[in-house]
PDB file of C-alpha atoms in Angstrom:
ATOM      1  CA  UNK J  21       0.000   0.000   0.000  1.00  0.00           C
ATOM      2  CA  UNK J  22       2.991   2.358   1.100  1.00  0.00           C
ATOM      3  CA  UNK J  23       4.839   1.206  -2.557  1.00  0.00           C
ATOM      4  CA  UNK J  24       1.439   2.691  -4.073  1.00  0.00           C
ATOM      5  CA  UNK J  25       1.449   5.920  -3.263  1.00  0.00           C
ATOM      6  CA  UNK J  26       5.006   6.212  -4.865  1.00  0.00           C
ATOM      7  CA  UNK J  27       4.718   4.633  -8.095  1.00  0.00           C
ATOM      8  CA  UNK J  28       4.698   8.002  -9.829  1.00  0.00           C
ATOM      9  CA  UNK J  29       8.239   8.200  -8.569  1.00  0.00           C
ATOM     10  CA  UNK J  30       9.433   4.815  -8.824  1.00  0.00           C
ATOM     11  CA  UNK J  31       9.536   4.302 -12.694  1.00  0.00           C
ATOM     12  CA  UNK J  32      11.404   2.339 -15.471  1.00  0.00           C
ATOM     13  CA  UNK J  33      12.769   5.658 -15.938  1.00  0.00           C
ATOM     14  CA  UNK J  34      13.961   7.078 -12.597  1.00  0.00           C
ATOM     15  CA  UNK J  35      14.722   3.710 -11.326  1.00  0.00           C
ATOM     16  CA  UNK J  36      15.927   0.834 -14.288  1.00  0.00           C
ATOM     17  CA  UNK J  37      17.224  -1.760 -11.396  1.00  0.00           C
ATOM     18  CA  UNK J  38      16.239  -2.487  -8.099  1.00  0.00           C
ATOM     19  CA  UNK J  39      18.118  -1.264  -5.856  1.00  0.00           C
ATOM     20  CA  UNK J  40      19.001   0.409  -2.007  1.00  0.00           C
ATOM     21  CA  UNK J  41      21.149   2.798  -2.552  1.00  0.00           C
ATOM     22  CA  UNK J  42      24.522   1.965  -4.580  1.00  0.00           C
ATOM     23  CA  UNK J  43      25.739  -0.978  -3.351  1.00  0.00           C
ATOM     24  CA  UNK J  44      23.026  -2.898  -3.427  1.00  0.00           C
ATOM     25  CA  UNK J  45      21.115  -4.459  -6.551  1.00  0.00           C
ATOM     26  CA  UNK J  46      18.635  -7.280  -6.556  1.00  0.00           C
ATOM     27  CA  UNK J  47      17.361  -9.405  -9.424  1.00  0.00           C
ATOM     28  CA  UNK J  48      14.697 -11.367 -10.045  1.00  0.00           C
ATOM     29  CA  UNK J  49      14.041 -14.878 -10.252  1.00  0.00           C
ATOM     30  CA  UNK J  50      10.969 -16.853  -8.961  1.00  0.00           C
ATOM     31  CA  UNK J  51      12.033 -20.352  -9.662  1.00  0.00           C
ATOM     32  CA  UNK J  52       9.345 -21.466 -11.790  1.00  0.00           C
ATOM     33  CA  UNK J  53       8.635 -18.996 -14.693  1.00  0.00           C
ATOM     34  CA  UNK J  54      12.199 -17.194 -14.388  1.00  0.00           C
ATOM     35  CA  UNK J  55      14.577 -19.640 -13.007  1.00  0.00           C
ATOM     36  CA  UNK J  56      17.888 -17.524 -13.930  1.00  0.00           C
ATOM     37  CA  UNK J  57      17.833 -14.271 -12.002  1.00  0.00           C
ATOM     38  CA  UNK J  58      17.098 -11.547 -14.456  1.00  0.00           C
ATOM     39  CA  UNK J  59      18.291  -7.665 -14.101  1.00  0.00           C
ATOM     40  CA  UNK J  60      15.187  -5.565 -14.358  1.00  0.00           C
ATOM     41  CA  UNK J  61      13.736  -1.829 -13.551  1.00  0.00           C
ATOM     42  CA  UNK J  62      12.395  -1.684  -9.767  1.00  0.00           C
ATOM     43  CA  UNK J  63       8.414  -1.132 -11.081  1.00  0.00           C
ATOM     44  CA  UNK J  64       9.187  -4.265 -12.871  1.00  0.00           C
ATOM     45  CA  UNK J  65      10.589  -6.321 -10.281  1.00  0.00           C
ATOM     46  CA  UNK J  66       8.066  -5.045  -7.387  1.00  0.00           C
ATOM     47  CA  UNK J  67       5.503  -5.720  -9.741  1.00  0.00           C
ATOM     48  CA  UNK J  68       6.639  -9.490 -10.342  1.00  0.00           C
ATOM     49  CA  UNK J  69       7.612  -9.850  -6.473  1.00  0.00           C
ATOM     50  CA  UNK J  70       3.527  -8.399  -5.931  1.00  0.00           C
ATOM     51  CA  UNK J  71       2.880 -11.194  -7.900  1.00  0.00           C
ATOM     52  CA  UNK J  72       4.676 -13.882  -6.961  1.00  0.00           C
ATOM     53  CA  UNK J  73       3.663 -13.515  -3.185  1.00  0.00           C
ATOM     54  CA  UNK J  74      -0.297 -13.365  -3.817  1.00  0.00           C
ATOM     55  CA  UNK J  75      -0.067 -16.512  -5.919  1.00  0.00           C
ATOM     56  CA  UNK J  76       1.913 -17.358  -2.844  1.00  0.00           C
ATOM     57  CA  UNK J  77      -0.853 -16.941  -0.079  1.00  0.00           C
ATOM     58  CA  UNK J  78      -3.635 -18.080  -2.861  1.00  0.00           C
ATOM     59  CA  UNK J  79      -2.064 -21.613  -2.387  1.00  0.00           C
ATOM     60  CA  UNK J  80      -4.095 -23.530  -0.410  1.00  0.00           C
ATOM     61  CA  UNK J  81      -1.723 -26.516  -0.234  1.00  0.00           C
ATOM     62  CA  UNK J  82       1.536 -23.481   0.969  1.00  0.00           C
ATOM     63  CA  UNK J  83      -1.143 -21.457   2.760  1.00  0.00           C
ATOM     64  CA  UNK J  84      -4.292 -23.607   4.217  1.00  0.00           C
ATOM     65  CA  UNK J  85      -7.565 -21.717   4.917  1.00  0.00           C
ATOM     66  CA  UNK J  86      -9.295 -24.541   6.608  1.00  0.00           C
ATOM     67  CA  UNK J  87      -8.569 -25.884  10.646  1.00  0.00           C
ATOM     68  CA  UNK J  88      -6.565 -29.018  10.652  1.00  0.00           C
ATOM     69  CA  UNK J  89      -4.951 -28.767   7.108  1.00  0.00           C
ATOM     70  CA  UNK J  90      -1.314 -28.941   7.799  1.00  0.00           C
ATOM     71  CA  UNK J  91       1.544 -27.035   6.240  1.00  0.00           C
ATOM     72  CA  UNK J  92       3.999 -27.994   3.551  1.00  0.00           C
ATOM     73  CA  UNK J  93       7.165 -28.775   5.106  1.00  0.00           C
ATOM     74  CA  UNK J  94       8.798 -25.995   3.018  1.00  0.00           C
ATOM     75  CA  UNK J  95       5.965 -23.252   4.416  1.00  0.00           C
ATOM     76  CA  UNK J  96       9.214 -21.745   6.484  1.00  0.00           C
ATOM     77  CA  UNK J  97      11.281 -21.652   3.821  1.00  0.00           C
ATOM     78  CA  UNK J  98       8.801 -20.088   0.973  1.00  0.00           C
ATOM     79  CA  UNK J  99       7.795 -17.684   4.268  1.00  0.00           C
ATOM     80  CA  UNK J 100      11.175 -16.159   4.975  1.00  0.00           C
ATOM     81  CA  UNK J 101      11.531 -15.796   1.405  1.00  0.00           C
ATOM     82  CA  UNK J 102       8.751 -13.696   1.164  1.00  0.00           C
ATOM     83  CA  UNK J 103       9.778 -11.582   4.186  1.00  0.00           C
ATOM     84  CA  UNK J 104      13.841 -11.371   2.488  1.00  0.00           C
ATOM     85  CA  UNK J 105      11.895 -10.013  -1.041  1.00  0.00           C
ATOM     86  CA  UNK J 106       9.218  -7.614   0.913  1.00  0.00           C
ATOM     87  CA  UNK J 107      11.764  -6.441   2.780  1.00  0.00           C
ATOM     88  CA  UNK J 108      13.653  -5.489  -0.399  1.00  0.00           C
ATOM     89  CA  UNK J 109      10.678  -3.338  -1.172  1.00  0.00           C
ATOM     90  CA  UNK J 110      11.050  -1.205   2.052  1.00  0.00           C
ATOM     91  CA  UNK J 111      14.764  -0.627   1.383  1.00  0.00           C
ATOM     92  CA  UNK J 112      14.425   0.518  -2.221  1.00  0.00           C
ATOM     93  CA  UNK J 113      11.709   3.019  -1.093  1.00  0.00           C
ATOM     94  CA  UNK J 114      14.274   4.224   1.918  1.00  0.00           C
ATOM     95  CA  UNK J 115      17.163   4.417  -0.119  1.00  0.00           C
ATOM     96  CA  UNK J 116      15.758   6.195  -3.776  1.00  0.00           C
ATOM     97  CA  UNK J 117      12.187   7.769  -2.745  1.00  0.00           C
ATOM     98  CA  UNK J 118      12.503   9.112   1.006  1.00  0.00           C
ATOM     99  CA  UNK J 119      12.275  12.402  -0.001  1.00  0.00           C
ATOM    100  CA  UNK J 120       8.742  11.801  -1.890  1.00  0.00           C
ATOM    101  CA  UNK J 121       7.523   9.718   1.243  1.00  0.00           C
ATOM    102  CA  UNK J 122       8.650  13.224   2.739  1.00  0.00           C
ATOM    103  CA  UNK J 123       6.834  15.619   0.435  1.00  0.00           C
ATOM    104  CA  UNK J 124       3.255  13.199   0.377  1.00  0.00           C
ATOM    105  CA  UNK J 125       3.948  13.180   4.612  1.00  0.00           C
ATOM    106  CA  UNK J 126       4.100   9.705   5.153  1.00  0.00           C
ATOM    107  CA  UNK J 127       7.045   9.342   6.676  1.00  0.00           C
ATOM    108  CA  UNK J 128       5.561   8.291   9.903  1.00  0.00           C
ATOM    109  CA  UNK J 129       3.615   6.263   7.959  1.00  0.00           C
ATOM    110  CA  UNK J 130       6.408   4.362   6.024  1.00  0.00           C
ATOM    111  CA  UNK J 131       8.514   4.212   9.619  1.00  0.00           C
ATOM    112  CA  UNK J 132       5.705   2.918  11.731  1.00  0.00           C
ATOM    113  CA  UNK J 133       4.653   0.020   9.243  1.00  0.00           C
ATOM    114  CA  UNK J 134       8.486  -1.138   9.008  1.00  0.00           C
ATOM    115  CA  UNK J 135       8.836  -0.602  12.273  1.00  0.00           C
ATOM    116  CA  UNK J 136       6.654  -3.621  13.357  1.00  0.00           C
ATOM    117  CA  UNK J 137       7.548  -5.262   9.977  1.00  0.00           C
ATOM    118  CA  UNK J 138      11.377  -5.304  11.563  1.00  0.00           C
ATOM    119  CA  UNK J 139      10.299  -6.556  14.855  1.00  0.00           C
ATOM    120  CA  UNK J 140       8.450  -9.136  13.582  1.00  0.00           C
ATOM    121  CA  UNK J 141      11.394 -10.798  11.360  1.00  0.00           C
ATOM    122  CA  UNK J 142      13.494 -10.283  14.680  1.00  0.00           C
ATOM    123  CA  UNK J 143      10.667 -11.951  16.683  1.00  0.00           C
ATOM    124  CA  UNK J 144      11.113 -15.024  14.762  1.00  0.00           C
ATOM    125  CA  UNK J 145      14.233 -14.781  12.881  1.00  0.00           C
ATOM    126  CA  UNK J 146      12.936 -14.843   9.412  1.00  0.00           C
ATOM    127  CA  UNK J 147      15.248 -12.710   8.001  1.00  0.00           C
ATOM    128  CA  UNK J 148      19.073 -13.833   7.709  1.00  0.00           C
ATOM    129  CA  UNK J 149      21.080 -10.157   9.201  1.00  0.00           C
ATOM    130  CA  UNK J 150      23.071  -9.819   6.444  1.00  0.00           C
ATOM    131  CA  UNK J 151      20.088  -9.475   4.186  1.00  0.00           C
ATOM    132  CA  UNK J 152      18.863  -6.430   6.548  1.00  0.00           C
ATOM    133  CA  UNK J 153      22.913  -4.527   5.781  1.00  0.00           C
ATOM    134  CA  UNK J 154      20.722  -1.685   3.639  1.00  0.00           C
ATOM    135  CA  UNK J 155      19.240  -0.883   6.041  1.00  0.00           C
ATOM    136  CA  UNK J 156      21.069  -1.501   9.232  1.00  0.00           C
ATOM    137  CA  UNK J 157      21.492   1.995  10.670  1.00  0.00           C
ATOM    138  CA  UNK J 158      17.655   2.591  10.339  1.00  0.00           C
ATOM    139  CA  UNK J 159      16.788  -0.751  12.077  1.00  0.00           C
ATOM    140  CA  UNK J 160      18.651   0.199  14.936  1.00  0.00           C
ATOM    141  CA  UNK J 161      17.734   3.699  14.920  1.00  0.00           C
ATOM    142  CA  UNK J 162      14.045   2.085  15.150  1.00  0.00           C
ATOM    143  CA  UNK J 163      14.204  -0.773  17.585  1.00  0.00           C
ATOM    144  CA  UNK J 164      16.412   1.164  20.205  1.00  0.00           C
ATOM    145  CA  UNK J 165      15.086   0.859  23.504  1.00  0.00           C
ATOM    146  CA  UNK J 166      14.793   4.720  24.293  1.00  0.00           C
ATOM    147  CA  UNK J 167      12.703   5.711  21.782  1.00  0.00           C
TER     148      UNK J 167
END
């Protein structure tokens, strides 16, 4: 929802890879229709990780709606993969459109929402640390006791 209110920043144009920032590019590959991870604009790979992750939770056998149904053994795995890719999302919109979640006023917004989003990986440890690096000095800015 946050990603929407941006997409008249976050182009093919202003932004032809995915990235946070300089040092960090990500590419896409979902294992079944793109197997070999392909370089692409970010509105182009948010748009295929958008995707990917509601044909995710539509699976009833990855994602069961009714009591008793078990998981797939893999439902971890596919889960923290979801969390590493959304994750992605936040730091791209950190790193190259801050200053338009400044100018809309949604800052507080954007912070609270990965605010609880970061607690919750660290909760259950669903996100491998090196994977949060982009955004490192944030996180800790965030989850300090004091504030």
């Amino acid at each position: 929802m946050l990603y929407g209110t941006i997409t008249d920043f976050c182009t093919e144009e202003s932004c032809p890879v995915m990235s946070a920032g300089p040092k960090y590019e990500y590419h896409w590959a979902d294992g079944t229709n793109i197997k070999k991870p392909i370089k692409c604009s970010a509105p182009k790979y948010i748009d295929y990780l958008m995707t990917w992750v509601q044909d995710q939770l539509d699976d009833e056998t990855l994602f069961p709606s009714k009591i008793g149904v078990p998981f797939k053994r893999n439902f971890m795995s596919v889960a923290k993969t979801i969390l590493k890719r959304l994750f992605r999302v936040y730091a791209h919109i950190y790193h190259q459109h801050f200053d338009s979640v400044m100018q809309l006023q949604e800052e507080a917004h954007l912070n609270t929402s990965f605010k609880h989003f970061i607690f919750f990986v660290q909760e259950f440890n669903l996100i491998d640390r090196k994977e949060l690096v982009p955004l490192q000095e944030l996180i800790e800015k965030l989850t300090t006791k004091d504030r």
